[in-house]
Amino acid sequence: MDTIRLDKYLASQLQISRTDAKKMLRRGEVTVRGKEKITPETQIDPEQDAVFAAGKAIGYRAHYYIVLHKPAGVVSATKDAEKTVLDLLPPSLRRTGLFPAGRLDKDTTGLMLITDDGDFAHRMLSPARHVEKAYEVTLERNVTEAEQKCILEGMRLGEDQLKPAGLRFLREENGLPVYEIVLTEGRYHQIKRMFGAQKNPVCALKRIRLGGLALDESLAPGESRMLTEAEVGLILEKRDCQKK
Ligand code: URA
């Protein structure tokens, strides 16, 4: 594995600035097993060298997985004339190579994964993996039984044959029905187009789950945090609740 400067390593693992990492080193709070003299420039092999900060071993993260509670009004892109989801990350979570894994429309809110792991994003988004994406959708009116059947069985959308989706009524909010819809594919404006085809416009859309990972409701819109390894594992977890 490639080596990395110790101050950079500490900054990335502890999500602190390089300046703070250097201060920790100056205060003697960091040790590296087998290395007597360490400086910010000391090269670390994350797979070989055991690094301890304040007495605790710190592990290497090859990739970053961040959950953002996406608010309305920002675009799912790395660069844009408009404000992007990456612009919302606090400085401690920013690093090169991050991108939003999958797109939510500008007015869609909810769970957005931001990562620098292209393979993981590919696996998550591949229709062959059947990773579920669950949304709360507020509609203009109730879905009829015939319309629901059509969605559950996999509806036709123009030229496209959609995969079966889950759909169940959740509640009424401000006089409008709110449903949960569960997809295993992610076509362009899919949910809006599905209900648009049934002449039932979408009034609001919020993603609430990716695979087995639910949106952390303690994150206010616009807030983000690193995912734990266990949470990352939940995203690709196989579930069996397609049809509800
Ligand atoms: N379907 C849509 O129509 N929009 C989204 O943002 C996500 C799914």
GROMACS .gro file of C-alpha atoms and ligand atoms in nm:
model
  252
    1MET     CA    1   0.000   0.000   0.000
    2ASP     CA    2   0.115   0.357  -0.067
    3THR     CA    3   0.261   0.548   0.222
    4ILE     CA    4   0.113   0.873   0.348
    5ARG     CA    5   0.251   1.161   0.557
    6LEU     CA    6   0.170   1.123   0.926
    7ASP     CA    7   0.000   1.465   0.962
    8LYS     CA    8  -0.217   1.394   0.658
    9TYR     CA    9  -0.301   1.050   0.792
   10LEU     CA   10  -0.405   1.189   1.130
   11ALA     CA   11  -0.610   1.465   0.969
   12SER     CA   12  -0.800   1.219   0.751
   13GLN     CA   13  -0.857   0.958   1.021
   14LEU     CA   14  -0.956   1.196   1.299
   15GLN     CA   15  -1.128   1.448   1.070
   16ILE     CA   16  -0.919   1.733   1.199
   17SER     CA   17  -0.714   1.994   1.016
   18ARG     CA   18  -0.347   1.933   0.929
   19THR     CA   19  -0.262   2.219   1.168
   20ASP     CA   20  -0.439   2.043   1.454
   21ALA     CA   21  -0.267   1.718   1.360
   22LYS     CA   22   0.071   1.892   1.382
   23LYS     CA   23  -0.025   2.035   1.722
   24MET     CA   24  -0.108   1.683   1.846
   25LEU     CA   25   0.233   1.568   1.727
   26ARG     CA   26   0.405   1.859   1.900
   27ARG     CA   27   0.221   1.779   2.223
   28GLY     CA   28   0.354   1.422   2.201
   29GLU     CA   29   0.006   1.272   2.184
   30VAL     CA   30   0.085   1.045   1.893
   31THR     CA   31   0.299   0.733   1.879
   32VAL     CA   32   0.374   0.496   1.595
   33ARG     CA   33   0.475   0.145   1.692
   34GLY     CA   34   0.837   0.079   1.595
   35LYS     CA   35   0.919   0.443   1.513
   36GLU     CA   36   1.102   0.639   1.780
   37LYS     CA   37   1.124   0.976   1.614
   38ILE     CA   38   0.816   1.097   1.436
   39THR     CA   39   0.749   1.424   1.256
   40PRO     CA   40   0.459   1.550   1.042
   41GLU     CA   41   0.654   1.428   0.739
   42THR     CA   42   0.705   1.073   0.870
   43GLN     CA   43   0.574   0.831   0.610
   44ILE     CA   44   0.311   0.584   0.734
   45ASP     CA   45   0.213   0.260   0.569
   46PRO     CA   46  -0.148   0.234   0.691
   47GLU     CA   47  -0.145  -0.145   0.655
   48GLN     CA   48   0.180  -0.199   0.846
   49ASP     CA   49   0.217   0.084   1.096
   50ALA     CA   50   0.010   0.094   1.412
   51VAL     CA   51  -0.066   0.458   1.495
   52PHE     CA   52  -0.192   0.557   1.839
   53ALA     CA   53  -0.346   0.895   1.919
   54ALA     CA   54  -0.402   0.975   2.285
   55GLY     CA   55  -0.337   0.608   2.363
   56LYS     CA   56  -0.600   0.478   2.119
   57ALA     CA   57  -0.520   0.285   1.801
   58ILE     CA   58  -0.661   0.456   1.495
   59GLY     CA   59  -0.757   0.258   1.189
   60TYR     CA   60  -0.715   0.347   0.827
   61ARG     CA   61  -1.015   0.429   0.614
   62ALA     CA   62  -0.941   0.381   0.249
   63HIS     CA   63  -1.269   0.550   0.156
   64TYR     CA   64  -1.518   0.797   0.294
   65TYR     CA   65  -1.891   0.744   0.324
   66ILE     CA   66  -2.092   1.044   0.432
   67VAL     CA   67  -2.464   1.070   0.482
   68LEU     CA   68  -2.625   1.403   0.406
   69HIS     CA   69  -2.983   1.499   0.481
   70LYS     CA   70  -3.035   1.675   0.151
   71PRO     CA   71  -3.252   1.984   0.171
   72ALA     CA   72  -3.455   2.109  -0.124
   73GLY     CA   73  -3.285   2.361  -0.351
   74VAL     CA   74  -2.941   2.202  -0.395
   75VAL     CA   75  -2.828   1.994  -0.690
   76SER     CA   76  -2.675   1.644  -0.675
   77ALA     CA   77  -2.353   1.724  -0.861
   78THR     CA   78  -1.988   1.780  -0.783
   79LYS     CA   79  -1.976   2.114  -0.967
   80ASP     CA   80  -2.254   2.340  -1.084
   81ALA     CA   81  -2.339   2.705  -1.120
   82GLU     CA   82  -2.594   2.637  -0.846
   83LYS     CA   83  -2.527   2.520  -0.492
   84THR     CA   84  -2.438   2.149  -0.482
   85VAL     CA   85  -2.467   1.884  -0.212
   86LEU     CA   86  -2.087   1.896  -0.174
   87ASP     CA   87  -2.106   2.267  -0.088
   88LEU     CA   88  -2.307   2.170   0.220
   89LEU     CA   89  -2.034   1.956   0.375
   90PRO     CA   90  -1.850   2.110   0.670
   91PRO     CA   91  -1.475   2.164   0.616
   92SER     CA   92  -1.393   1.865   0.839
   93LEU     CA   93  -1.570   1.628   0.596
   94ARG     CA   94  -1.441   1.780   0.272
   95ARG     CA   95  -1.178   1.599   0.071
   96THR     CA   96  -1.092   1.552  -0.293
   97GLY     CA   97  -1.263   1.277  -0.488
   98LEU     CA   98  -1.603   1.296  -0.315
   99PHE     CA   99  -1.916   1.274  -0.528
  100PRO     CA  100  -2.286   1.211  -0.465
  101ALA     CA  101  -2.369   0.844  -0.524
  102GLY     CA  102  -2.680   0.876  -0.737
  103ARG     CA  103  -2.898   1.174  -0.807
  104LEU     CA  104  -3.191   1.328  -0.632
  105ASP     CA  105  -3.383   1.605  -0.806
  106LYS     CA  106  -3.321   1.959  -0.687
  107ASP     CA  107  -3.653   1.965  -0.500
  108THR     CA  108  -3.618   1.610  -0.355
  109THR     CA  109  -3.502   1.590   0.007
  110GLY     CA  110  -3.363   1.315   0.228
  111LEU     CA  111  -3.091   1.053   0.238
  112MET     CA  112  -2.796   1.123   0.011
  113LEU     CA  113  -2.476   0.919   0.019
  114ILE     CA  114  -2.156   1.106  -0.062
  115THR     CA  115  -1.843   0.897  -0.109
  116ASP     CA  116  -1.512   0.870  -0.291
  117ASP     CA  117  -1.560   0.496  -0.349
  118GLY     CA  118  -1.657   0.454  -0.714
  119ASP     CA  119  -1.688   0.074  -0.691
  120PHE     CA  120  -1.924   0.096  -0.397
  121ALA     CA  121  -2.140   0.357  -0.570
  122HIS     CA  122  -2.152   0.143  -0.880
  123ARG     CA  123  -2.264  -0.162  -0.681
  124MET     CA  124  -2.524   0.042  -0.495
  125LEU     CA  125  -2.671   0.190  -0.812
  126SER     CA  126  -2.654  -0.116  -1.036
  127PRO     CA  127  -3.009  -0.240  -1.107
  128ALA     CA  128  -2.868  -0.596  -1.097
  129ARG     CA  129  -2.795  -0.557  -0.722
  130HIS     CA  130  -3.158  -0.469  -0.641
  131VAL     CA  131  -3.055  -0.225  -0.367
  132GLU     CA  132  -3.380  -0.072  -0.248
  133LYS     CA  133  -3.436   0.300  -0.250
  134ALA     CA  134  -3.735   0.396  -0.037
  135TYR     CA  135  -3.909   0.732  -0.061
  136GLU     CA  136  -4.197   0.911   0.102
  137VAL     CA  137  -4.402   1.061  -0.173
  138THR     CA  138  -4.678   1.315  -0.115
  139LEU     CA  139  -4.937   1.300  -0.389
  140GLU     CA  140  -5.221   1.519  -0.502
  141ARG     CA  141  -5.475   1.240  -0.447
  142ASN     CA  142  -5.502   0.878  -0.330
  143VAL     CA  143  -5.377   0.601  -0.557
  144THR     CA  144  -5.656   0.379  -0.688
  145GLU     CA  145  -5.636   0.002  -0.650
  146ALA     CA  146  -5.579  -0.042  -1.024
  147GLU     CA  147  -5.298   0.215  -1.020
  148GLN     CA  148  -5.135   0.048  -0.718
  149LYS     CA  149  -5.152  -0.295  -0.887
  150CYS     CA  150  -4.986  -0.151  -1.193
  151ILE     CA  151  -4.698  -0.011  -0.983
  152LEU     CA  152  -4.659  -0.330  -0.778
  153GLU     CA  153  -4.641  -0.543  -1.092
  154GLY     CA  154  -4.404  -0.311  -1.279
  155MET     CA  155  -4.558  -0.041  -1.494
  156ARG     CA  156  -4.475   0.064  -1.848
  157LEU     CA  157  -4.336   0.412  -1.883
  158GLY     CA  158  -4.319   0.507  -2.249
  159GLU     CA  159  -4.074   0.263  -2.405
  160ASP     CA  160  -3.954   0.135  -2.068
  161GLN     CA  161  -4.078  -0.160  -1.868
  162LEU     CA  162  -4.021  -0.077  -1.501
  163LYS     CA  163  -3.938  -0.332  -1.236
  164PRO     CA  164  -4.201  -0.414  -0.973
  165ALA     CA  165  -4.200  -0.154  -0.696
  166GLY     CA  166  -4.337  -0.145  -0.341
  167LEU     CA  167  -4.616   0.101  -0.260
  168ARG     CA  168  -4.811   0.148   0.060
  169PHE     CA  169  -5.017   0.427   0.213
  170LEU     CA  170  -4.849   0.587   0.517
  171ARG     CA  171  -5.060   0.880   0.636
  172GLU     CA  172  -5.238   1.198   0.542
  173GLU     CA  173  -5.054   1.528   0.585
  174ASN     CA  174  -5.215   1.867   0.530
  175GLY     CA  175  -5.498   1.693   0.350
  176LEU     CA  176  -5.263   1.514   0.106
  177PRO     CA  177  -5.187   1.139   0.103
  178VAL     CA  178  -4.830   1.030   0.178
  179TYR     CA  179  -4.713   0.690   0.048
  180GLU     CA  180  -4.393   0.490   0.077
  181ILE     CA  181  -4.260   0.381  -0.259
  182VAL     CA  182  -3.968   0.137  -0.286
  183LEU     CA  183  -3.767   0.111  -0.608
  184THR     CA  184  -3.473  -0.109  -0.704
  185GLU     CA  185  -3.375   0.098  -1.004
  186GLY     CA  186  -3.317   0.466  -1.055
  187ARG     CA  187  -3.437   0.605  -1.383
  188TYR     CA  188  -3.447   0.974  -1.463
  189HIS     CA  189  -3.725   1.148  -1.260
  190GLN     CA  190  -3.869   0.799  -1.217
  191ILE     CA  191  -4.119   0.859  -0.938
  192LYS     CA  192  -4.245   1.188  -1.079
  193ARG     CA  193  -4.287   1.025  -1.419
  194MET     CA  194  -4.464   0.719  -1.273
  195PHE     CA  195  -4.728   0.923  -1.094
  196GLY     CA  196  -4.733   1.179  -1.373
  197ALA     CA  197  -4.840   0.897  -1.606
  198GLN     CA  198  -5.128   0.829  -1.365
  199LYS     CA  199  -5.221   1.200  -1.365
  200ASN     CA  200  -5.140   1.223  -0.995
  201PRO     CA  201  -4.869   1.488  -0.955
  202VAL     CA  202  -4.598   1.450  -0.691
  203CYS     CA  203  -4.619   1.735  -0.437
  204ALA     CA  204  -4.311   1.633  -0.232
  205LEU     CA  205  -4.051   1.360  -0.241
  206LYS     CA  206  -3.811   1.250   0.033
  207ARG     CA  207  -3.571   0.955   0.027
  208ILE     CA  208  -3.592   0.774   0.359
  209ARG     CA  209  -3.385   0.457   0.308
  210LEU     CA  210  -3.102   0.316   0.096
  211GLY     CA  211  -3.080  -0.063   0.124
  212GLY     CA  212  -3.096  -0.129   0.499
  213LEU     CA  213  -2.980   0.220   0.596
  214ALA     CA  214  -3.257   0.454   0.710
  215LEU     CA  215  -3.224   0.833   0.705
  216ASP     CA  216  -3.088   0.949   1.040
  217GLU     CA  217  -3.370   1.183   1.140
  218SER     CA  218  -3.145   1.346   1.401
  219LEU     CA  219  -2.971   1.514   1.106
  220ALA     CA  220  -3.152   1.836   1.020
  221PRO     CA  221  -3.185   1.917   0.648
  222GLY     CA  222  -2.840   2.028   0.531
  223GLU     CA  223  -2.654   1.836   0.802
  224SER     CA  224  -2.416   1.547   0.734
  225ARG     CA  225  -2.195   1.302   0.918
  226MET     CA  226  -1.959   1.012   0.850
  227LEU     CA  227  -2.120   0.670   0.839
  228THR     CA  228  -1.985   0.395   1.060
  229GLU     CA  229  -1.854   0.080   0.891
  230ALA     CA  230  -2.162  -0.109   1.009
  231GLU     CA  231  -2.390   0.152   0.852
  232VAL     CA  232  -2.203   0.133   0.521
  233GLY     CA  233  -2.255  -0.245   0.530
  234LEU     CA  234  -2.630  -0.195   0.573
  235ILE     CA  235  -2.659  -0.015   0.239
  236LEU     CA  236  -2.581  -0.323   0.032
  237GLU     CA  237  -2.773  -0.553   0.266
  238LYS     CA  238  -3.019  -0.782   0.092
  239ARG     CA  239  -3.380  -0.717   0.192
  240ASP     CA  240  -3.697  -0.892   0.105
  241CYS     CA  241  -3.965  -0.633   0.137
  242GLN     CA  242  -4.019  -0.535  -0.223
  243LYS     CA  243  -4.392  -0.570  -0.217
  244LYS     CA  244  -4.573  -0.435   0.079
  245URA     N1  245  -3.757   0.992  -0.861
  245URA     C1  246  -3.778   1.121  -0.894
  245URA     O1  247  -3.868   1.152  -0.970
  245URA     N2  248  -3.698   1.214  -0.840
  245URA     C2  249  -3.599   1.185  -0.751
  245URA     O2  250  -3.529   1.276  -0.703
  245URA     C3  251  -3.578   1.051  -0.717
  245URA     C4  252  -3.659   0.955  -0.772
   0.00000   0.00000   0.00000
